[in-house]
Amino acid sequence: MAENFFDTPIEYLKGVGPQRAELLKKELGIFSFNDLLKHYPFRYVDRTKFHKISEVQPDMPYIQIKGQFVSFHTEGNPRSQRLTGTFEDISGSIDVVWFRGTRWILKALEKNTEYIIFGKPSVFKGAINIIHPDVEKVTPESFTFHSALEPVYSTSEKLQAKGLHSKGIAKLQKTLLSSLRTAIPENLPEHIQSPFRLISHHEAIVNIHLPKNEEVLRNARFRLKFEEFFFIQLQLLRIKAERTEKYKGFVFSRVGNFFNRFYKEKLPFPLTNAQKKVMKEIRHDLGSGKQMNRLLQGDVGSGKTVVSLMSMLIALDNGYQAALMAPTEILAAQHYRTLSQLTAGTGVYTALLTGSLKTKEKKEILAKLAAGEIHILTGTHALIEDTVKFRNLGLVVIDEQHRFGVEQRAKLWRKSGEASATQEKKSSPHVLIMTATPIPRTLAMTLYGDLDTSVIDELPPGRTPVKTVHRYESSRLRIFAFMKKQIAEGRQVYVVYPLIEESEKTDYKNLMDGYEAITHEFCRPQYHVSIVHGQMKPADKNFEMQRFIKGQTHIMVATTVIEVGVDVPNASVMIIESAERFGLSQLHQLRGRVGRGAKQSYCILITGDKISADAKVRMDTMVLTTDGFEIAETDMRLRGPGDMGGTQQSGIPGLSIADLGRDGDILQLARKSASTLLEEDPRLELKKNIILRRQIELAGKNRISWSRIS
Ligand code: ADP
Ligand code: MG
């Protein structure tokens, strides 16, 4: 027996034993009593309620029916057999279907005997039926035993085969809870609980598994969600505080000639209020003596580039160099051109470093960089190779960070130029991470909770929102006609094809077929068509891009390489082929390529005639809104936070009951509570916070790597 009752290995629970224990560990990660208690139900069903068969609809959740089997029949061969039972009550009859274990089921079930079946109605071959329901013979206890709130647990096929379906797990929970000699230890101090009137940890755990009534269940869920968020936020905020304690930031105290000349002579437009607000936040960070770690979110076209440039100019004014890192060569080259244009004549020396440079050119750049002659270096991840040495790097801007893995960012973090080894505290360059992928607030707080965030929530004036429509493949001719009309008005058009790694070959074929169809329809000398895809050499890609940017070609056929950051204000039509294969955030990114000028722009989503319900929601969302945050929220609801674009590398901390899509309010409360607590007691040294320190130490054993961003 373990010292602590709750650490007792799961095999010692009555009803488990070695075989089931092995499976519980493998399939659900349940090693101890404590782990079992933390395996919360994901749903509750009302087992006191029965439906009449005549009321059953295909979109109903799990329901319960009482009746009798009147006949059975089997189809298929012995190895893949389907068993259908006709189940009747006074109101009608319904088919109940099994695909597995049919022989055994047939033997066990009796005709003309009362059963209760429990399952989810679905539609199969045009008729409503219930597949693989729970079936129970009616006994005198049938109607007294069930609570109105029966927990439903996630399980696996292997566990079910060993009798551990949801009910089996519920039984283990009951066994465990009834064998408790002591209360489940509290994990939050009183002063954290009382402002929110949280019920105790013990009461919450007991009621999450065996809810007394709806109200207590609500309280239990609130309490458990709160503590889940609270501990994540406490960790993140502590990491942030620790970093501030360990690392010093270069102090950029002055705003000098570089900045001022740019602002007065070169800035081609007044800043939007949102840009001004963000500049203020960044300037404050840069002057504070703390190292800046800021995430800048702003929808495509919101004007992040100029904000990053002005931040870099402040670094220059204080005698430091700056770097701007982009995810692709095309984007790096474009940033380089933009920066060069914007700073022309102001004495700023910028350079572009990419993997495709010749050795000699590269050497030259590296020498000038080390000598401090180059002020701003732009590039791809080639920037963080060890051979790249700055004289004194003061600020790193990372555009579209989600393309950079955590590891790459960590490398950058250590790249602190002539780090002052003599100082007690190490100085590190300031980091500004920019993303046009709007991250729902709740997700940002969880993934990037140790970063400060700024949001540009306003587009520059004079933009007309992009008109979006959803069309089926059958209307392609009409779409061609529309393209011609736009081109005749002097506009340019993108046509984008999906390129998904798993189906790369067919995708390339589709791209090429599409290109051929377009060149056939839009032929020279009247029309010129560019093509860009990942299998081209960077130089060729760039050449084609340039032709389009300069307006020498009318149509750009491409894969998603153009997704990020490319800026061609004259392009006003974005056509997305096989749009059902793109995720929402990607569609939104692509659409952001148009609508950059003052002219009306269009986005045409072309899909196959038959698409899934989810795909339909994605198309409808795109048609209905251009608000990136709204789209991101929908995306998260559809796919769950784990699949959100670009977050895979960072990983989402395990949330077992709280839901980032729905529990944003609780997250806010928990974060606020954690931050107030740390303000008062940053190292958790006060006596009243002992419980928390112990929890953190326990969690620290498997310290979460995702929080080590930058
Ligand atoms: P993103 O945030 O997507 O990186 P960019 O920085 O590329 O956006 O800006 C998009 C376009 O808007 C650019 O052509 C840029 O020059 C222009 N722009 C940026 N800020 C403003 C502003 N305040 N007023 C007008 N145009 C602006
Ligand atoms: Mg950009």
XYZ file of C-alpha atoms in Angstrom, residues 344-709:
366
model
C 15.008 54.561 -47.911
C 17.102 57.661 -47.308
C 16.949 57.472 -43.525
C 20.319 55.813 -43.111
C 18.933 52.442 -42.045
C 20.984 49.581 -43.446
C 18.853 46.489 -44.009
C 19.876 43.136 -45.430
C 18.181 39.898 -46.441
C 19.552 36.557 -45.392
C 17.976 33.438 -46.844
C 19.037 29.885 -47.450
C 19.326 30.452 -51.170
C 22.106 33.053 -50.976
C 25.437 32.265 -52.597
C 28.234 31.515 -50.159
C 30.085 34.682 -50.996
C 27.051 36.915 -50.518
C 26.270 35.203 -47.289
C 29.804 35.670 -45.986
C 29.655 39.327 -46.752
C 26.395 39.773 -44.916
C 27.669 37.868 -41.911
C 30.801 40.001 -41.739
C 28.807 43.214 -41.865
C 26.409 41.871 -39.294
C 29.191 41.041 -36.868
C 30.707 44.454 -37.431
C 27.397 46.067 -36.629
C 27.085 47.708 -40.031
C 23.807 46.023 -40.793
C 21.028 47.477 -38.682
C 18.128 45.233 -39.529
C 18.527 41.706 -40.757
C 15.525 40.075 -42.376
C 15.330 36.394 -43.144
C 13.853 32.997 -42.636
C 14.937 30.595 -39.921
C 18.393 30.869 -41.525
C 18.671 33.783 -39.084
C 18.988 31.487 -36.134
C 21.741 29.263 -37.459
C 24.720 29.284 -35.165
C 26.926 30.861 -37.811
C 24.858 34.019 -37.697
C 26.463 36.343 -35.153
C 25.172 39.787 -34.427
C 27.252 42.516 -32.869
C 24.482 43.435 -30.525
C 21.043 42.128 -31.205
C 18.478 44.097 -29.236
C 15.117 43.103 -30.683
C 13.812 40.137 -32.581
C 10.524 40.311 -34.423
C 8.994 37.004 -35.391
C 6.250 37.145 -37.978
C 3.679 34.362 -38.074
C 5.213 32.631 -35.112
C 3.109 29.528 -35.392
C 5.310 28.371 -38.224
C 8.272 28.347 -35.891
C 8.548 25.487 -33.503
C 9.141 26.062 -29.839
C 12.671 24.738 -30.226
C 13.548 27.273 -32.875
C 12.266 30.038 -30.712
C 14.263 28.774 -27.786
C 17.387 28.953 -29.916
C 16.663 32.536 -30.705
C 16.156 33.254 -27.089
C 19.732 32.282 -26.328
C 21.052 34.387 -29.169
C 21.777 37.417 -27.121
C 24.663 38.892 -29.079
C 27.535 39.911 -26.852
C 25.688 38.787 -23.767
C 27.152 40.525 -20.785
C 28.568 37.577 -18.962
C 29.934 39.842 -16.280
C 26.535 41.004 -15.156
C 24.689 38.970 -12.613
C 21.581 38.963 -14.698
C 21.780 38.004 -18.312
C 20.362 40.365 -20.881
C 18.349 38.938 -23.696
C 16.964 40.587 -26.778
C 13.407 41.765 -26.650
C 10.998 39.534 -28.520
C 7.938 40.596 -30.471
C 5.894 37.765 -31.898
C 3.357 38.693 -34.533
C 0.483 36.612 -35.737
C -2.368 37.165 -38.126
C -3.956 33.931 -37.019
C -6.393 35.239 -34.491
C -6.275 33.054 -31.462
C -9.386 32.991 -29.332
C -8.694 34.874 -26.146
C -9.104 31.840 -23.979
C -6.686 29.809 -26.035
C -4.140 32.618 -26.143
C -4.337 32.913 -22.383
C -3.623 29.240 -22.028
C -1.011 28.791 -24.723
C 0.721 32.118 -24.422
C -0.300 32.962 -20.913
C 3.262 33.870 -20.029
C 3.502 36.427 -22.820
C 2.026 39.886 -22.794
C -0.392 40.423 -25.597
C -1.330 43.326 -27.788
C -4.106 43.356 -30.300
C -4.571 45.535 -33.367
C -8.326 45.374 -33.561
C -8.934 47.902 -36.288
C -8.174 47.901 -39.994
C -6.684 50.950 -41.722
C -9.401 53.179 -43.168
C -10.591 52.961 -46.742
C -10.905 49.207 -46.923
C -14.064 47.716 -48.339
C -14.878 44.388 -46.722
C -14.334 41.421 -49.027
C -17.517 39.956 -50.495
C -17.499 36.207 -50.051
C -19.625 33.659 -51.874
C -19.812 29.884 -51.881
C -20.148 28.240 -55.309
C -20.234 24.642 -56.485
C -17.930 23.213 -59.103
C -20.767 23.179 -61.589
C -20.721 26.980 -61.826
C -17.122 27.164 -63.014
C -17.995 28.764 -66.361
C -19.783 31.599 -64.651
C -16.762 32.053 -62.430
C -14.457 32.273 -65.451
C -16.705 34.965 -66.886
C -16.535 36.877 -63.619
C -12.737 36.652 -63.626
C -12.621 38.080 -67.126
C -14.780 40.996 -66.110
C -12.537 41.787 -63.156
C -9.389 41.521 -65.246
C -10.947 43.834 -67.844
C -11.354 46.352 -65.019
C -7.642 46.114 -64.366
C -7.736 43.772 -61.366
C -5.727 40.610 -60.696
C -6.915 37.203 -59.521
C -5.595 34.452 -57.254
C -6.634 30.847 -57.757
C -5.548 28.654 -54.867
C -5.418 24.880 -54.696
C -5.095 22.779 -51.563
C -1.881 20.944 -50.965
C -2.120 18.504 -48.132
C 0.943 16.450 -47.391
C -0.792 13.079 -47.283
C -2.243 13.518 -50.732
C 0.547 15.559 -52.200
C 0.722 13.705 -55.522
C -2.937 14.044 -56.456
C -2.913 17.582 -55.164
C -0.102 18.522 -57.513
C -1.958 16.850 -60.299
C -5.099 18.862 -59.513
C -3.051 22.021 -59.385
C -1.516 21.296 -62.779
C -4.853 20.303 -64.305
C -6.355 23.491 -62.978
C -3.461 25.523 -64.320
C -3.945 23.943 -67.718
C -7.677 24.630 -67.719
C -7.014 28.236 -66.820
C -4.290 28.804 -69.400
C -6.652 27.241 -71.909
C -9.444 29.610 -71.005
C -7.202 32.639 -70.455
C -4.748 32.472 -73.296
C -2.054 34.738 -74.536
C -1.520 37.334 -75.701
C -4.538 38.822 -73.958
C -3.970 37.086 -70.625
C -0.890 36.117 -68.661
C -0.952 33.510 -65.955
C 1.613 32.849 -63.196
C 2.021 29.697 -61.196
C 3.761 29.225 -57.849
C 4.089 26.053 -55.826
C 6.379 24.397 -53.372
C 8.210 22.172 -55.815
C 9.612 25.143 -57.705
C 13.076 26.509 -57.006
C 12.975 29.561 -54.751
C 14.397 31.743 -57.523
C 11.678 30.665 -59.968
C 9.014 31.118 -57.358
C 10.268 34.560 -56.631
C 10.418 35.421 -60.328
C 6.791 34.408 -60.818
C 5.726 36.239 -57.659
C 7.456 39.349 -58.899
C 5.687 39.204 -62.242
C 2.378 39.106 -60.420
C 3.329 41.816 -57.958
C 4.390 44.076 -60.829
C 1.088 43.461 -62.581
C 2.649 41.633 -65.519
C 0.404 38.631 -65.012
C -3.334 38.651 -64.422
C -3.834 35.393 -62.657
C -1.762 33.714 -59.999
C -2.377 29.996 -59.716
C -0.860 28.745 -56.499
C -0.863 26.380 -53.618
C -0.994 27.786 -50.131
C 2.572 29.110 -50.377
C 0.925 32.476 -50.871
C -1.015 32.063 -47.690
C 1.029 34.238 -45.441
C 1.674 37.915 -45.780
C 1.939 38.465 -49.537
C 0.718 41.955 -50.352
C -0.587 42.815 -53.829
C -3.171 45.577 -53.369
C -4.344 45.315 -56.968
C -5.396 41.686 -56.573
C -9.121 41.756 -55.898
C -10.348 38.209 -56.439
C -9.415 35.169 -54.396
C -10.724 31.898 -55.758
C -10.250 28.903 -53.498
C -10.586 25.504 -55.140
C -11.746 22.508 -53.088
C -12.448 24.968 -50.319
C -14.035 22.221 -48.223
C -10.573 20.800 -47.655
C -9.281 23.919 -45.920
C -9.724 24.732 -42.281
C -11.415 27.971 -41.307
C -8.303 29.780 -40.218
C -6.570 28.911 -43.465
C -9.530 30.126 -45.504
C -9.482 33.317 -43.539
C -5.754 33.772 -44.130
C -6.194 33.218 -47.834
C -9.047 35.664 -48.069
C -6.830 38.214 -46.366
C -4.681 38.337 -49.517
C -7.394 40.392 -51.194
C -9.240 43.456 -50.014
C -6.001 45.331 -49.520
C -6.863 48.198 -51.827
C -9.895 50.483 -51.816
C -11.663 48.565 -54.628
C -14.355 45.986 -53.906
C -12.743 42.562 -53.538
C -14.224 39.090 -53.789
C -13.552 35.687 -52.364
C -15.107 32.728 -54.153
C -15.134 29.425 -52.309
C -15.557 26.550 -54.729
C -16.536 23.171 -53.325
C -17.783 19.843 -54.578
C -21.544 19.467 -54.772
C -21.697 17.219 -51.717
C -19.922 18.437 -48.625
C -20.064 17.445 -44.968
C -22.113 19.362 -42.428
C -18.917 20.709 -40.867
C -17.652 21.918 -44.221
C -20.976 23.646 -44.779
C -20.615 25.451 -41.464
C -17.127 26.551 -42.494
C -18.359 27.920 -45.826
C -21.320 29.662 -44.196
C -19.097 31.209 -41.557
C -16.788 32.591 -44.221
C -19.709 34.021 -46.156
C -21.234 35.602 -43.070
C -18.289 37.250 -41.365
C -14.851 38.726 -41.975
C -14.066 39.070 -38.289
C -10.986 36.948 -37.655
C -11.700 36.449 -33.991
C -15.233 35.306 -34.628
C -13.896 32.885 -37.228
C -11.293 31.614 -34.808
C -13.925 31.007 -32.157
C -16.035 29.007 -34.594
C -12.957 27.118 -35.701
C -12.208 26.188 -32.127
C -15.764 25.048 -31.543
C -15.690 22.887 -34.667
C -12.307 21.330 -34.174
C -11.564 21.665 -30.523
C -8.557 23.645 -29.315
C -6.109 20.808 -29.890
C -6.380 21.066 -33.628
C -6.265 24.795 -33.964
C -3.951 25.930 -36.687
C -0.362 26.013 -35.658
C -0.830 25.125 -32.070
C 0.178 21.521 -32.521
C 3.841 22.192 -31.893
C 3.161 23.974 -28.680
C 0.569 21.510 -27.507
C -2.377 22.269 -25.328
C -2.143 21.562 -21.668
C -4.449 18.799 -20.596
C -7.802 20.173 -19.678
C -10.036 17.367 -18.561
C -13.180 19.228 -17.614
C -12.758 22.867 -18.528
C -13.518 23.813 -22.103
C -11.715 26.709 -23.741
C -14.597 27.273 -26.103
C -17.250 27.546 -23.436
C -15.619 28.364 -20.144
C -13.918 31.632 -21.001
C -15.523 33.386 -18.047
C -14.214 30.902 -15.545
C -10.767 31.169 -17.117
C -10.816 34.938 -16.632
C -11.739 34.548 -12.987
C -9.058 31.954 -12.417
C -6.366 34.012 -14.102
C -7.305 37.114 -12.176
C -7.279 35.173 -8.967
C -3.868 33.670 -9.714
C -2.356 36.994 -10.650
C -3.679 38.774 -7.567
C -2.291 35.989 -5.465
C 1.165 36.222 -7.036
C 1.229 39.973 -6.624
C 0.912 39.502 -2.907
C 3.090 36.425 -2.607
C 5.231 35.896 -5.739
C 7.095 32.911 -4.365
C 4.216 31.371 -2.492
C 6.003 31.750 0.821
C 3.118 32.836 2.990
C 1.720 30.259 5.325
C -1.742 30.525 3.843
C -0.345 29.476 0.460
C 1.454 26.328 1.558
C -1.126 24.119 -0.133
C -0.491 25.848 -3.420
C 3.256 25.545 -3.186
C 2.895 21.826 -2.649
C 0.629 21.497 -5.670
C 3.075 23.403 -7.841
C 5.965 21.281 -6.647
C 4.039 18.146 -7.505
C 3.187 19.461 -10.950
C 6.760 20.655 -11.397
C 7.927 17.068 -11.618
C 6.555 16.923 -15.087
C 7.003 20.529 -15.923
C 5.094 21.572 -18.955
C 7.377 22.425 -21.820
C 4.793 24.390 -23.751
C 5.088 27.233 -21.364
C 8.708 27.757 -22.320
C 7.812 29.947 -25.216
